[in-house]
Coordinates of C-alpha atoms in Angstrom, one line a residue:
M16 CA 101.2 74.3 115.0
S17 CA 103.4 77.5 114.7
D18 CA 102.2 80.7 113.0
T19 CA 104.2 79.8 109.8
D20 CA 102.8 76.3 109.5
R21 CA 100.0 75.7 107.1
P22 CA 97.4 72.9 107.6
R23 CA 97.7 70.1 105.1
L24 CA 94.9 69.6 102.6
S25 CA 94.3 66.1 101.3
V26 CA 94.1 66.2 97.4
R27 CA 93.1 63.0 95.6
S28 CA 91.6 64.2 92.3
P29 CA 91.7 67.1 89.9
A30 CA 88.5 68.5 91.5
D31 CA 90.2 68.4 94.9
L32 CA 93.2 70.2 93.5
L33 CA 91.0 72.9 92.0
A34 CA 89.2 73.3 95.3
A35 CA 92.6 73.7 97.1
V36 CA 94.3 76.2 94.7
P37 CA 92.4 79.3 96.0
Y38 CA 93.4 78.4 99.6
L39 CA 97.0 77.8 98.6
L40 CA 97.1 81.2 96.8
G41 CA 94.9 83.1 99.2
F42 CA 92.4 84.1 96.5
H43 CA 90.4 82.7 93.6
P44 CA 92.5 83.0 90.4
A45 CA 91.0 84.2 87.1
E46 CA 92.7 84.8 83.8
S47 CA 95.7 83.1 85.3
V48 CA 98.1 80.2 84.8
V49 CA 99.0 78.4 88.1
A50 CA 101.7 75.8 88.7
V51 CA 101.3 73.6 91.7
A52 CA 104.7 72.1 92.6
L53 CA 105.2 68.8 94.5
H54 CA 108.0 67.0 96.1
G55 CA 106.9 63.4 96.1
R56 CA 103.2 63.6 97.1
R57 CA 103.5 66.8 99.1
I58 CA 102.6 70.2 97.7
V59 CA 105.6 72.5 98.3
F60 CA 104.9 75.6 96.3
V61 CA 102.2 77.3 94.2
A62 CA 103.1 80.0 91.6
R63 CA 100.7 82.1 89.6
A64 CA 101.0 84.4 86.6
D65 CA 98.6 86.4 84.5
L66 CA 97.7 84.9 81.2
T67 CA 99.7 86.5 78.4
D68 CA 98.2 88.6 75.7
P69 CA 97.0 86.4 72.9
A70 CA 99.4 88.1 70.5
A71 CA 102.4 87.7 72.9
D72 CA 104.8 84.8 73.1
P73 CA 104.3 83.1 76.5
T74 CA 107.7 81.3 76.4
E75 CA 109.8 83.6 78.5
R76 CA 107.2 83.9 81.3
A77 CA 106.8 80.1 81.2
R78 CA 110.6 79.6 81.6
H79 CA 110.7 82.0 84.5
L80 CA 107.8 80.2 86.2
A81 CA 109.5 76.8 85.7
G82 CA 112.8 78.2 87.1
V83 CA 111.0 79.4 90.2
I84 CA 109.3 76.0 90.7
R85 CA 112.6 74.1 90.2
R86 CA 114.2 76.2 93.0
Q87 CA 111.7 74.9 95.5
G88 CA 113.2 71.4 95.4
A89 CA 110.1 70.1 93.5
D90 CA 110.2 67.1 91.3
S91 CA 106.8 67.4 89.6
A92 CA 104.0 69.9 89.0
T93 CA 100.4 70.2 87.8
V94 CA 99.5 73.2 85.6
V95 CA 96.1 74.9 85.7
G96 CA 94.9 77.6 83.4
Y97 CA 91.9 79.7 84.3
G98 CA 90.0 81.4 81.4
A99 CA 88.8 80.9 77.9
A100 CA 90.5 78.1 75.9
A101 CA 92.0 80.5 73.3
R102 CA 93.9 82.3 76.0
V103 CA 94.6 79.4 78.4
T104 CA 96.0 76.8 76.0
P105 CA 99.1 78.7 74.7
S106 CA 100.1 79.6 78.3
V107 CA 99.5 76.1 79.6
D108 CA 101.4 74.5 76.7
A109 CA 104.3 76.9 77.2
V110 CA 104.5 76.1 81.0
R111 CA 104.3 72.4 80.3
T112 CA 107.2 72.6 77.9
A113 CA 109.3 74.8 80.3
L114 CA 108.7 72.4 83.2
A115 CA 109.7 69.4 81.2
G116 CA 112.8 71.3 80.1
A117 CA 113.7 72.0 83.7
G118 CA 113.5 68.2 84.5
L119 CA 110.1 68.3 86.2
A120 CA 107.4 65.7 85.6
V121 CA 104.1 67.2 84.5
L122 CA 101.4 65.2 86.4
D123 CA 98.5 66.9 84.7
A124 CA 97.5 70.1 82.8
L125 CA 94.0 71.5 83.3
R126 CA 91.8 74.2 82.0
V127 CA 89.0 75.8 84.1
T128 CA 86.3 77.7 82.3
D129 CA 82.9 78.7 83.6
G130 CA 82.7 76.1 86.3
R131 CA 84.0 73.2 84.3
W132 CA 87.4 71.7 83.9
W133 CA 89.2 69.8 81.1
S134 CA 92.5 67.9 81.1
Y135 CA 95.0 68.4 78.3
L136 CA 96.6 65.1 79.1
C137 CA 93.7 62.7 79.7
T138 CA 92.0 61.3 76.6
E139 CA 89.6 58.9 78.3
A140 CA 86.1 60.0 77.7
D141 CA 84.8 58.2 80.8
C142 CA 86.8 60.5 83.1
C143 CA 87.5 63.4 80.9
P144 CA 84.5 63.9 78.5
P145 CA 84.8 66.4 75.7
E146 CA 82.3 68.8 77.3
G147 CA 84.4 68.9 80.5
R148 CA 83.4 68.1 84.0
T149 CA 81.6 70.3 86.4
Y150 CA 82.9 71.0 89.8
D151 CA 81.7 72.9 92.8
P152 CA 84.4 74.0 95.3
A153 CA 81.7 74.9 97.8
T154 CA 80.8 71.2 98.3
S155 CA 84.3 69.9 98.4
Q156 CA 85.8 68.3 101.5
V157 CA 89.0 70.1 100.7
T158 CA 87.2 73.5 101.0
A159 CA 85.6 72.4 104.2
S160 CA 88.9 71.3 105.6
A161 CA 90.6 74.6 104.6
I162 CA 87.8 76.7 106.2
F163 CA 87.9 74.6 109.4
A164 CA 91.7 75.2 109.6
G165 CA 91.1 78.9 109.3
Q166 CA 92.4 79.4 105.8
V167 CA 90.9 82.1 103.6
A168 CA 90.4 82.4 99.9
L169 CA 89.4 85.9 98.9
P170 CA 87.1 86.4 95.8
D171 CA 90.0 87.6 93.6
R172 CA 93.4 89.3 93.7
A173 CA 91.7 92.7 93.8
A174 CA 90.3 91.8 97.2
L175 CA 93.8 91.0 98.4
V176 CA 95.0 94.4 97.1
A177 CA 92.2 96.1 98.9
Q178 CA 93.4 94.5 102.2
V179 CA 96.5 96.7 102.1
A180 CA 94.9 99.8 100.4
P181 CA 95.3 103.1 102.3
V182 CA 92.4 104.2 104.5
D183 CA 90.5 107.3 103.4
G184 CA 87.6 109.5 104.4
P185 CA 87.4 110.9 107.9
E186 CA 90.0 108.4 109.1
R187 CA 92.5 109.7 106.7
V188 CA 91.7 113.3 107.7
A189 CA 92.4 112.4 111.4
L190 CA 95.6 110.6 110.4
R191 CA 96.8 113.6 108.5
A192 CA 96.4 115.7 111.6
A193 CA 98.3 113.1 113.6
A194 CA 101.1 113.2 111.1
G195 CA 101.4 117.0 111.6
R196 CA 101.7 116.5 115.3
A197 CA 104.3 113.8 114.8
R198 CA 106.5 116.0 112.6
R199 CA 106.4 118.7 115.2
R200 CA 107.3 116.2 117.9
L201 CA 110.2 115.0 115.8
T202 CA 111.5 118.5 115.4
D203 CA 111.4 119.1 119.1
L204 CA 113.1 115.8 119.7
I205 CA 116.0 116.6 117.4
E206 CA 116.3 120.1 118.8
Q207 CA 116.6 118.7 122.3
A208 CA 119.2 116.1 121.4
P209 CA 122.5 116.2 123.3
T210 CA 125.3 118.3 121.7
G211 CA 127.4 115.3 121.0
D212 CA 124.6 113.5 119.2
L213 CA 125.4 114.4 115.5
L214 CA 122.1 115.2 113.8
G215 CA 120.2 113.6 116.6
G216 CA 120.9 110.1 115.2
R217 CA 121.2 108.3 118.6
T218 CA 118.2 110.1 119.9
L219 CA 116.1 109.2 116.9
R220 CA 117.1 105.5 117.1
A221 CA 116.3 105.4 120.9
A222 CA 112.8 106.9 120.2
G223 CA 112.3 104.5 117.3
V224 CA 113.3 101.4 119.4
A225 CA 110.8 102.5 122.0
A226 CA 108.1 103.0 119.4
V227 CA 108.7 99.6 117.8
R228 CA 108.8 97.9 121.2
E229 CA 105.5 99.5 122.2
A230 CA 103.8 98.6 118.9
H231 CA 104.8 94.9 119.3
R232 CA 103.6 95.0 122.9
R233 CA 100.2 96.5 121.9
Q234 CA 99.9 93.9 119.1
R235 CA 100.5 91.0 121.5
R236 CA 97.7 92.3 123.7
G237 CA 95.3 92.5 120.7
E238 CA 95.3 96.3 120.9
R239 CA 95.3 98.6 117.9
L240 CA 97.7 101.6 117.8
D241 CA 95.9 105.0 117.9
D242 CA 96.4 107.6 115.2
D243 CA 99.2 109.4 117.0
E244 CA 101.1 106.2 117.6
V245 CA 100.9 105.2 114.0
A246 CA 102.0 108.6 112.8
W247 CA 104.9 108.6 115.2
L248 CA 106.0 105.1 114.4
S249 CA 105.8 105.5 110.6
L250 CA 107.7 108.8 110.8
L251 CA 110.5 107.1 112.8
L252 CA 110.6 104.2 110.4
A253 CA 111.9 106.5 107.8
H254 CA 115.2 106.6 109.8
L255 CA 117.0 103.5 108.5
P256 CA 118.4 102.3 111.9
V257 CA 114.9 102.3 113.2
R258 CA 113.6 100.4 110.2
D259 CA 116.4 97.9 110.5
H260 CA 115.6 97.4 114.2
A261 CA 111.9 96.7 113.3
W262 CA 113.1 94.4 110.5
E263 CA 115.2 92.3 112.8
R264 CA 112.1 91.8 115.0
T265 CA 109.8 90.9 112.2
D266 CA 109.2 87.3 111.1
G267 CA 106.2 85.3 109.7
R268 CA 104.0 85.5 112.8
D269 CA 100.4 86.5 112.4
R270 CA 100.8 89.4 114.7
D271 CA 103.7 90.8 112.5
I272 CA 101.5 90.6 109.5
A273 CA 98.6 92.3 111.3
L274 CA 100.8 95.1 112.7
W275 CA 102.5 96.1 109.5
T276 CA 99.3 95.8 107.5
D277 CA 97.6 98.3 109.9
V278 CA 100.6 100.7 109.8
L279 CA 100.9 100.5 106.0
R280 CA 97.2 101.3 105.5
R281 CA 97.3 104.3 107.9
A282 CA 100.7 105.8 107.2
E283 CA 101.0 108.9 105.1
P284 CA 101.7 108.2 101.4
E285 CA 105.3 109.4 101.6
L286 CA 106.0 107.1 104.6
T287 CA 104.6 103.8 103.3
A288 CA 107.9 102.3 101.9
A289 CA 109.1 100.9 105.3
P290 CA 105.8 99.4 106.6
A291 CA 105.1 98.0 103.1
A292 CA 108.5 96.3 103.0
L293 CA 108.2 95.0 106.5
L294 CA 104.7 93.6 105.7
A295 CA 106.2 92.0 102.5
F296 CA 109.0 90.4 104.5
A297 CA 106.6 89.0 107.2
A298 CA 104.2 87.7 104.5
W299 CA 107.0 86.0 102.6
R300 CA 108.4 84.4 105.7
A301 CA 104.8 83.1 106.4
G302 CA 104.6 81.6 102.9
Q303 CA 102.0 84.1 101.8
G304 CA 103.7 85.1 98.6
A305 CA 100.6 86.8 97.1
L306 CA 100.3 89.2 100.1
A307 CA 104.0 89.9 99.9
A308 CA 103.7 90.7 96.2
V309 CA 100.8 93.2 96.6
A310 CA 102.6 94.9 99.6
L311 CA 105.7 95.3 97.4
E312 CA 103.7 96.6 94.5
Q313 CA 102.4 99.4 96.8
A314 CA 105.9 100.1 98.1
L315 CA 107.5 100.3 94.7
A316 CA 104.7 102.2 93.0
R317 CA 105.5 105.2 95.3
H318 CA 109.1 104.5 96.1
P319 CA 110.7 102.6 93.1
D320 CA 114.2 102.9 94.4
Y321 CA 113.6 101.8 98.0
S322 CA 116.3 99.1 98.1
L323 CA 114.7 96.8 100.8
A324 CA 111.6 96.6 98.6
V325 CA 113.7 96.0 95.5
L326 CA 115.6 93.3 97.3
L327 CA 112.5 91.5 98.5
D328 CA 110.9 91.8 95.1
D329 CA 113.9 90.1 93.6
L330 CA 113.7 87.3 96.2
L331 CA 110.0 86.7 95.3
R332 CA 110.7 86.8 91.6
R333 CA 113.5 84.3 91.9
G334 CA 111.4 82.0 94.1
V335 CA 113.8 82.0 97.0
P336 CA 112.0 79.8 99.6
P337 CA 111.3 81.3 103.0
S338 CA 113.1 78.4 104.6
E339 CA 116.4 80.0 103.5
L340 CA 115.9 82.3 106.5
D341 CA 115.1 79.8 109.2
G342 CA 116.9 81.2 112.2
W343 CA 116.3 84.8 111.3
P344 CA 117.7 87.3 112.3
S345 CA 120.9 85.4 113.1
V346 CA 121.1 84.5 109.4
G347 CA 121.0 87.0 106.6
L348 CA 119.1 87.3 103.4
P349 CA 120.6 84.7 101.0
G350 CA 123.8 86.0 99.6
V351 CA 123.1 89.6 100.6
V352 CA 123.6 90.6 104.2
R353 CA 124.6 89.0 107.5
R354 CA 122.6 90.3 110.4
R355 CA 124.9 89.3 113.3
K356 CA 127.3 92.1 112.6
R357 CA 125.5 95.4 112.7
S358 CA 126.3 97.7 109.8
R359 CA 126.4 101.4 110.1
R360 CA 124.5 101.7 106.9
G361 CA 121.1 100.0 106.3
L362 CA 119.4 99.2 103.1
R363 CA 117.5 102.2 101.9

């Protein structure tokens, strides 16, 4: 099994599906509408959106969700709403309508509230009683299989956000001091660049290539970068040729996700755009869309015009499947850039 493969979970009932959803998303959803897309009998994609405000029209969001599902090559889907009936029902109904309008069969539509589930489509009291059915994911064979395969379902989306949050306290103080040393090192490097090296561009790229290579080597050995290495690498990644070099060597491997998560959390705030975008790319390639989304949120919150983050955010919103980049980096992002021919200008 490669790093980007995901173990298959056997789903035979609504209760099984509800047990699987947190592992498919990476966290337990709440106040959400989730669409589980299938091609034949195989789950190919899971999309989640927050429930709309009760006074808002959920139609536009539902159409977007249906469009994303359709682009995955799915032919059917099950819709699950999490929360109180008054909030869930309008969103589930809107998604059902949008999916049908996109030519997708709706296999079931469920509501989950306080440990019980109801089906909007089943009217048989024997299997779908009016009071709903209880379910306990902790006792499900699906949950056991997912845990055995090493899959993780965090308590909620906030826990996923916390995984990429900046470190603070004494560790941040030490990193700030390392950042000062890195800036002085960079000044010295540029001042010592050969006369013919305009603005030290070649010197910077050479230093960046060496830093990226060393970071990957350390990650393969299971070693963590020290503060000075993180500060130096994150500073050099602000130079676009260095960032592009790192991007070309980033895919959906576990070690890529681990490396860029660590650098993102420890980089100085003004230098988080590059590691956040690299983490988002690695997570997207691995099929971890939720992690990619929270990494991009962090990048765009501080750097709203960082074009690599904007580009990746667009890919996620349009539901472009990671398989479009099989063969990376010899193929380019869909319809955007070809990577075989090196450009003098990278994405900012």
